Amino acid sequence: MDALETRELRYFTAVAEELHFGRAAERLGMAQPPLSRAIQQLERRLGVTLLERDRRGVSLTGAGQVLLHEGRAALDATTAAARRTRRAGGADSPGGSRNRLVLAVKAAASHELLQKLLDAYAAEPDAAEIEVLPSGTCEQEEMLRDGRADVALMHTPFNSLAGFDSEELLTEGQVAILPAGHPLAARETLSLADVSDVPDLPLARWPRHGTYPPGPGPEIHDQTQLAQLIALGRTMALFPDSARAWLWAEHTAVPLADAPPVVTHIAWPPHSRSLALAGLIRTAARL
C-alpha cells in the first residue's frame, strides 16, 4: 500500500528531525510508546527500515532521509492547500474581503522595485488586494512552499528558485553596509576578502531553515535589530545595492567590487491557477 497519511508523516518527521523519540513525543504532545508503535507500523507498511536504533540513539537510514525530504514537501503542500483555500474562500463569503494575494519580500530589499510593482498592479482593473509579508534572508522559499505566501520577490544567488516558476525583474550589484565611523566605510570599494574576517565587525547572521550559520556575528531576528547593531558598530551586512533606501545616517554603503550580481525574480508555485496571480506576474514582467 503506497498511500501515506499526513499523521504518519508528521510523526516520522518529528522523530527524524529530533533523532530522539522522547523529544519527538513531547513536541507532538503524545506519549512515547504509541509514537514508537506508529513508526514501526509505518516501516512494516513501506517494507523498509527508516531509523537505525541503538544505545547511542537514533539515526536515519538512506530510506529515512528520502522520506524526510519527501515528507516535509508533502506536509508543506497540504498546509499550503489549506491556507490558500481559506484565502480564496474569504472572497466568496458574505461580507468577505476581495481576492487577496500574499507577497513575500526580503525586508528592505528591492524597495523601489516593490513600490513600482504595487503601484502598477493597483492601477489594473479588478486588481486583487496585495498583502506584503516582510521576511528574513531566504525565508521567502519556505513561505511559498507552505502557503504563507502566494508569490515572492526572491534574489539569486541567495534564494533557490528550484521548484518554482519565475520571471527575472532586476539585476544589481552588492554593497557592504557598515557603521559610518568604521575605517572600512571610508573606502570607495571593498572586496569580499576585505569583509570576510573583520575581528571588530563580524558579519551578521540570518537564520536559514530555522537555524543560524556558525560564526562570531550576532544572530539577527529582524531588520530593525540589524540596523541598530550596525549603527552601534557591532556588525555589518551584505545586501543588494537597492538596500541603500533604508540606510540610517549612522550607516555607510560601500560597493563590493568582486561580489556576484544579485538578480531579483518574482517567483510562484508552478501549479497555481490563480487569475489574480497571473495578472500580477504580467504586471511585473512589464516593469
Short mmCIF file of C-alpha atoms in Angstrom, two decimals:
data_model
loop_
_atom_site.label_atom_id
_atom_site.label_comp_id
_atom_site.label_asym_id
_atom_site.label_seq_id
_atom_site.Cartn_x
_atom_site.Cartn_y
_atom_site.Cartn_z
CA MET A 1 0.00 0.00 0.00
CA ASP A 2 1.65 3.22 -1.19
CA ALA A 3 -0.69 5.83 0.37
CA LEU A 4 0.65 7.74 3.38
CA GLU A 5 -1.38 9.65 5.92
CA THR A 6 -0.39 13.16 6.98
CA ARG A 7 -0.47 11.94 10.59
CA GLU A 8 2.20 9.34 9.80
CA LEU A 9 4.34 11.91 8.04
CA ARG A 10 4.08 14.31 10.99
CA TYR A 11 5.10 11.57 13.39
CA PHE A 12 8.04 10.44 11.29
CA THR A 13 9.24 13.98 10.53
CA ALA A 14 9.27 14.86 14.23
CA VAL A 15 11.36 11.79 15.08
CA ALA A 16 13.68 12.30 12.09
CA GLU A 17 14.31 15.93 12.99
CA GLU A 18 14.76 15.34 16.72
CA LEU A 19 16.55 11.95 16.37
CA HIS A 20 15.08 11.17 19.76
CA PHE A 21 11.71 9.51 20.42
CA GLY A 22 11.18 11.23 23.76
CA ARG A 23 11.75 14.75 22.40
CA ALA A 24 9.64 13.97 19.34
CA ALA A 25 6.77 12.71 21.50
CA GLU A 26 6.94 15.85 23.64
CA ARG A 27 6.92 18.02 20.51
CA LEU A 28 3.86 16.17 19.21
CA GLY A 29 2.07 16.28 22.56
CA MET A 30 1.76 12.50 22.88
CA ALA A 31 3.24 9.60 24.83
CA GLN A 32 6.36 7.86 23.55
CA PRO A 33 5.07 4.24 23.27
CA PRO A 34 2.31 4.95 20.72
CA LEU A 35 4.76 7.08 18.72
CA SER A 36 7.26 4.21 18.59
CA ARG A 37 4.49 1.80 17.54
CA ALA A 38 3.33 4.17 14.80
CA ILE A 39 6.84 4.41 13.32
CA GLN A 40 7.27 0.62 13.44
CA GLN A 41 3.93 0.18 11.70
CA LEU A 42 4.97 2.69 9.03
CA GLU A 43 8.20 0.76 8.42
CA ARG A 44 6.27 -2.50 8.07
CA ARG A 45 3.81 -0.95 5.61
CA LEU A 46 6.60 0.50 3.46
CA GLY A 47 8.78 -2.57 3.77
CA VAL A 48 11.92 -0.57 4.64
CA THR A 49 13.90 0.44 7.70
CA LEU A 50 13.64 4.18 8.23
CA LEU A 51 15.53 4.55 11.50
CA GLU A 52 18.53 2.78 12.99
CA ARG A 53 18.10 2.39 16.75
CA ASP A 54 20.92 1.55 19.15
CA ARG A 55 22.19 2.51 22.57
CA ARG A 56 23.72 5.70 21.21
CA GLY A 57 20.39 6.93 19.88
CA VAL A 58 18.53 7.16 16.59
CA SER A 59 19.88 7.80 13.09
CA LEU A 60 18.30 7.95 9.65
CA THR A 61 18.83 5.26 7.04
CA GLY A 62 19.07 6.16 3.37
CA ALA A 63 15.36 5.42 3.02
CA GLY A 64 14.63 7.55 6.05
CA GLN A 65 16.49 10.50 4.54
CA VAL A 66 14.38 10.20 1.39
CA LEU A 67 11.13 10.09 3.40
CA LEU A 68 12.19 13.08 5.50
CA HIS A 69 12.82 15.16 2.36
CA GLU A 70 9.65 13.99 0.61
CA GLY A 71 7.58 14.11 3.80
CA ARG A 72 8.48 17.72 4.52
CA ALA A 73 7.45 18.67 0.98
CA ALA A 74 4.17 16.76 1.30
CA LEU A 75 3.32 18.36 4.66
CA ASP A 76 4.14 21.80 3.28
CA ALA A 77 1.86 21.09 0.31
CA THR A 78 -1.10 20.10 2.48
CA THR A 79 -0.59 23.13 4.73
CA ALA A 80 -0.31 25.37 1.67
CA ALA A 81 -3.52 23.95 0.22
CA ALA A 82 -5.42 24.76 3.43
CA ARG A 83 -4.01 28.28 3.73
CA ARG A 84 -4.60 29.24 0.11
CA THR A 85 -8.08 27.73 0.15
CA ARG A 86 -9.02 29.83 3.19
CA ARG A 87 -7.72 32.96 1.49
CA ALA A 88 -9.71 32.19 -1.65
CA GLY A 89 -12.81 31.39 0.41
CA GLY A 90 -12.68 34.77 2.11
CA ALA A 91 -13.57 36.45 -1.15
CA ASP A 92 -16.57 34.13 -1.63
CA SER A 93 -18.15 34.55 1.79
CA PRO A 94 -20.78 37.26 2.50
CA GLY A 95 -19.02 40.43 3.57
CA GLY A 96 -15.64 38.84 2.88
CA SER A 97 -12.67 40.81 1.60
CA ARG A 98 -11.94 40.91 -2.10
CA ASN A 99 -9.48 38.49 -3.65
CA ARG A 100 -6.16 38.70 -1.81
CA LEU A 101 -2.59 37.71 -2.66
CA VAL A 102 0.23 37.47 -0.13
CA LEU A 103 3.57 38.69 -1.50
CA ALA A 104 6.67 37.66 0.50
CA VAL A 105 9.64 40.02 0.27
CA LYS A 106 13.03 40.20 1.92
CA ALA A 107 12.83 43.08 4.38
CA ALA A 108 14.32 46.29 2.94
CA ALA A 109 15.44 44.71 -0.36
CA SER A 110 14.27 45.96 -3.79
CA HIS A 111 12.23 48.74 -2.17
CA GLU A 112 11.93 50.88 -5.31
CA LEU A 113 11.06 47.89 -7.50
CA LEU A 114 8.45 46.72 -5.00
CA GLN A 115 6.80 50.14 -4.88
CA LYS A 116 6.67 50.31 -8.68
CA LEU A 117 5.12 46.84 -8.83
CA LEU A 118 2.45 47.61 -6.23
CA ASP A 119 1.53 50.93 -7.87
CA ALA A 120 1.37 49.45 -11.38
CA TYR A 121 -0.72 46.48 -10.29
CA ALA A 122 -3.13 48.61 -8.23
CA ALA A 123 -3.96 50.51 -11.43
CA GLU A 124 -5.07 47.31 -13.18
CA PRO A 125 -8.83 46.58 -13.50
CA ASP A 126 -10.00 44.03 -10.92
CA ALA A 127 -6.65 44.06 -9.14
CA ALA A 128 -6.56 41.85 -6.06
CA GLU A 129 -5.61 43.15 -2.64
CA ILE A 130 -1.86 42.65 -2.06
CA GLU A 131 -0.64 41.87 1.44
CA VAL A 132 3.12 42.45 1.69
CA LEU A 133 4.78 39.98 4.05
CA PRO A 134 8.37 41.01 5.00
CA SER A 135 10.74 38.16 5.76
CA GLY A 136 14.32 37.45 6.71
CA THR A 137 17.01 36.23 4.35
CA CYS A 138 15.89 33.12 2.41
CA GLU A 139 12.54 32.78 4.24
CA GLN A 140 10.58 33.53 1.06
CA GLU A 141 11.19 30.00 -0.21
CA GLU A 142 9.61 28.41 2.86
CA MET A 143 6.70 30.86 2.80
CA LEU A 144 5.89 29.90 -0.79
CA ARG A 145 6.16 26.17 -0.09
CA ASP A 146 3.93 26.14 2.99
CA GLY A 147 1.30 28.56 1.69
CA ARG A 148 2.00 31.57 3.88
CA ALA A 149 2.69 33.39 0.60
CA ASP A 150 1.26 33.09 -2.91
CA VAL A 151 4.14 34.85 -4.66
CA ALA A 152 7.55 36.20 -3.66
CA LEU A 153 10.37 38.50 -4.70
CA MET A 154 13.46 36.29 -4.50
CA HIS A 155 17.12 37.06 -5.00
CA THR A 156 19.72 34.77 -6.57
CA PRO A 157 22.31 33.66 -5.56
CA PHE A 158 20.85 33.92 -2.02
CA ASN A 159 17.49 32.24 -2.76
CA SER A 160 16.92 28.97 -4.55
CA LEU A 161 14.33 29.03 -7.33
CA ALA A 162 14.18 25.22 -7.51
CA GLY A 163 10.60 24.02 -7.80
CA PHE A 164 9.15 27.43 -8.67
CA ASP A 165 8.25 29.29 -11.83
CA SER A 166 9.89 32.71 -12.02
CA GLU A 167 10.40 35.86 -14.05
CA GLU A 168 13.61 37.92 -13.89
CA LEU A 169 13.00 41.56 -12.96
CA LEU A 170 16.21 43.33 -11.90
CA THR A 171 20.00 42.84 -11.74
CA GLU A 172 22.14 44.89 -9.36
CA GLY A 173 25.44 44.85 -7.50
CA GLN A 174 26.09 44.23 -3.81
CA VAL A 175 27.17 46.61 -1.05
CA ALA A 176 28.60 46.22 2.43
CA ILE A 177 26.56 48.19 4.96
CA LEU A 178 28.91 49.43 7.67
CA PRO A 179 28.92 51.78 10.66
CA ALA A 180 29.65 55.24 9.25
CA GLY A 181 32.62 55.74 11.57
CA HIS A 182 34.43 52.49 10.76
CA PRO A 183 37.70 52.76 8.75
CA LEU A 184 36.33 50.49 6.01
CA ALA A 185 33.47 52.93 5.46
CA ALA A 186 35.94 55.46 4.04
CA ARG A 187 36.89 53.15 1.16
CA GLU A 188 35.44 53.70 -2.33
CA THR A 189 35.10 49.96 -2.93
CA LEU A 190 35.71 46.76 -1.00
CA SER A 191 36.30 43.12 -1.90
CA LEU A 192 34.68 40.07 -0.37
CA ALA A 193 38.02 39.26 1.24
CA ASP A 194 38.04 42.69 2.90
CA VAL A 195 34.77 41.97 4.72
CA SER A 196 35.01 38.23 5.30
CA ASP A 197 37.00 38.39 8.54
CA VAL A 198 36.96 41.75 10.32
CA PRO A 199 37.51 40.98 14.04
CA ASP A 200 35.77 44.09 15.38
CA LEU A 201 32.93 43.91 12.85
CA PRO A 202 31.72 40.31 12.28
CA LEU A 203 29.12 39.67 9.61
CA ALA A 204 25.52 39.46 10.82
CA ARG A 205 23.91 36.01 10.70
CA TRP A 206 20.36 35.43 9.45
CA PRO A 207 18.53 32.12 10.04
CA ARG A 208 18.15 29.67 7.18
CA HIS A 209 15.66 26.81 7.53
CA GLY A 210 15.30 27.64 11.20
CA THR A 211 19.00 27.54 12.15
CA TYR A 212 21.79 30.10 12.17
CA PRO A 213 25.08 29.50 10.32
CA PRO A 214 28.18 29.30 12.52
CA GLY A 215 30.25 32.42 13.13
CA PRO A 216 31.02 35.16 15.62
CA GLY A 217 28.50 37.67 14.26
CA PRO A 218 25.22 38.40 16.06
CA GLU A 219 22.10 36.36 15.29
CA ILE A 220 19.67 38.70 13.53
CA HIS A 221 15.91 38.39 14.01
CA ASP A 222 14.59 41.41 12.07
CA GLN A 223 15.62 44.43 10.03
CA THR A 224 15.32 46.97 12.85
CA GLN A 225 17.64 44.94 15.07
CA LEU A 226 20.18 44.72 12.24
CA ALA A 227 20.05 48.46 11.56
CA GLN A 228 20.63 49.28 15.21
CA LEU A 229 23.52 46.85 15.65
CA ILE A 230 25.26 48.24 12.56
CA ALA A 231 24.77 51.81 13.84
CA LEU A 232 26.30 50.75 17.18
CA GLY A 233 29.37 49.32 15.45
CA ARG A 234 28.63 45.71 16.40
CA THR A 235 28.18 44.14 12.97
CA MET A 236 27.94 44.66 9.20
CA ALA A 237 25.85 43.08 6.46
CA LEU A 238 25.95 42.43 2.73
CA PHE A 239 22.91 43.50 0.71
CA PRO A 240 21.82 44.29 -2.84
CA ASP A 241 22.56 47.90 -3.82
CA SER A 242 18.85 48.79 -3.52
CA ALA A 243 19.16 48.40 0.26
CA ARG A 244 20.55 51.94 0.34
CA ALA A 245 16.90 53.03 0.58
CA TRP A 246 16.71 52.07 4.28
CA LEU A 247 20.10 53.36 5.49
CA TRP A 248 20.32 55.49 8.60
CA ALA A 249 22.65 58.49 8.97
CA GLU A 250 24.89 56.20 11.06
CA HIS A 251 25.32 53.76 8.13
CA THR A 252 27.52 53.77 5.04
CA ALA A 253 27.13 51.53 1.97
CA VAL A 254 30.34 50.60 0.13
CA PRO A 255 30.19 48.72 -3.21
CA LEU A 256 31.65 45.22 -3.30
CA ALA A 257 33.73 45.11 -6.47
CA ASP A 258 34.01 41.32 -6.80
CA ALA A 259 30.65 40.17 -5.42
CA PRO A 260 28.35 38.33 -7.84
CA PRO A 261 25.38 40.36 -9.08
CA VAL A 262 22.05 39.92 -7.32
CA VAL A 263 19.14 39.08 -9.62
CA THR A 264 15.64 39.78 -8.33
CA HIS A 265 12.94 37.40 -9.57
CA ILE A 266 9.23 37.21 -8.98
CA ALA A 267 8.51 33.54 -8.17
CA TRP A 268 5.37 31.46 -7.66
CA PRO A 269 4.29 27.80 -7.33
CA PRO A 270 4.13 26.21 -10.80
CA HIS A 271 0.72 24.59 -10.17
CA SER A 272 -1.04 27.89 -9.36
CA ARG A 273 -4.26 28.59 -11.28
CA SER A 274 -4.96 31.98 -9.68
CA LEU A 275 -6.12 34.59 -12.19
CA ALA A 276 -5.12 37.34 -9.74
CA LEU A 277 -1.60 35.92 -9.52
CA ALA A 278 -1.38 35.69 -13.33
CA GLY A 279 -2.31 39.38 -13.52
CA LEU A 280 0.38 40.32 -11.01
CA ILE A 281 3.01 38.36 -12.96
CA ARG A 282 2.04 40.10 -16.20
CA THR A 283 2.35 43.48 -14.49
CA ALA A 284 5.77 42.59 -13.09
CA ALA A 285 7.03 41.44 -16.49
CA ARG A 286 6.12 44.85 -17.97
CA LEU A 287 8.14 46.86 -15.43
#
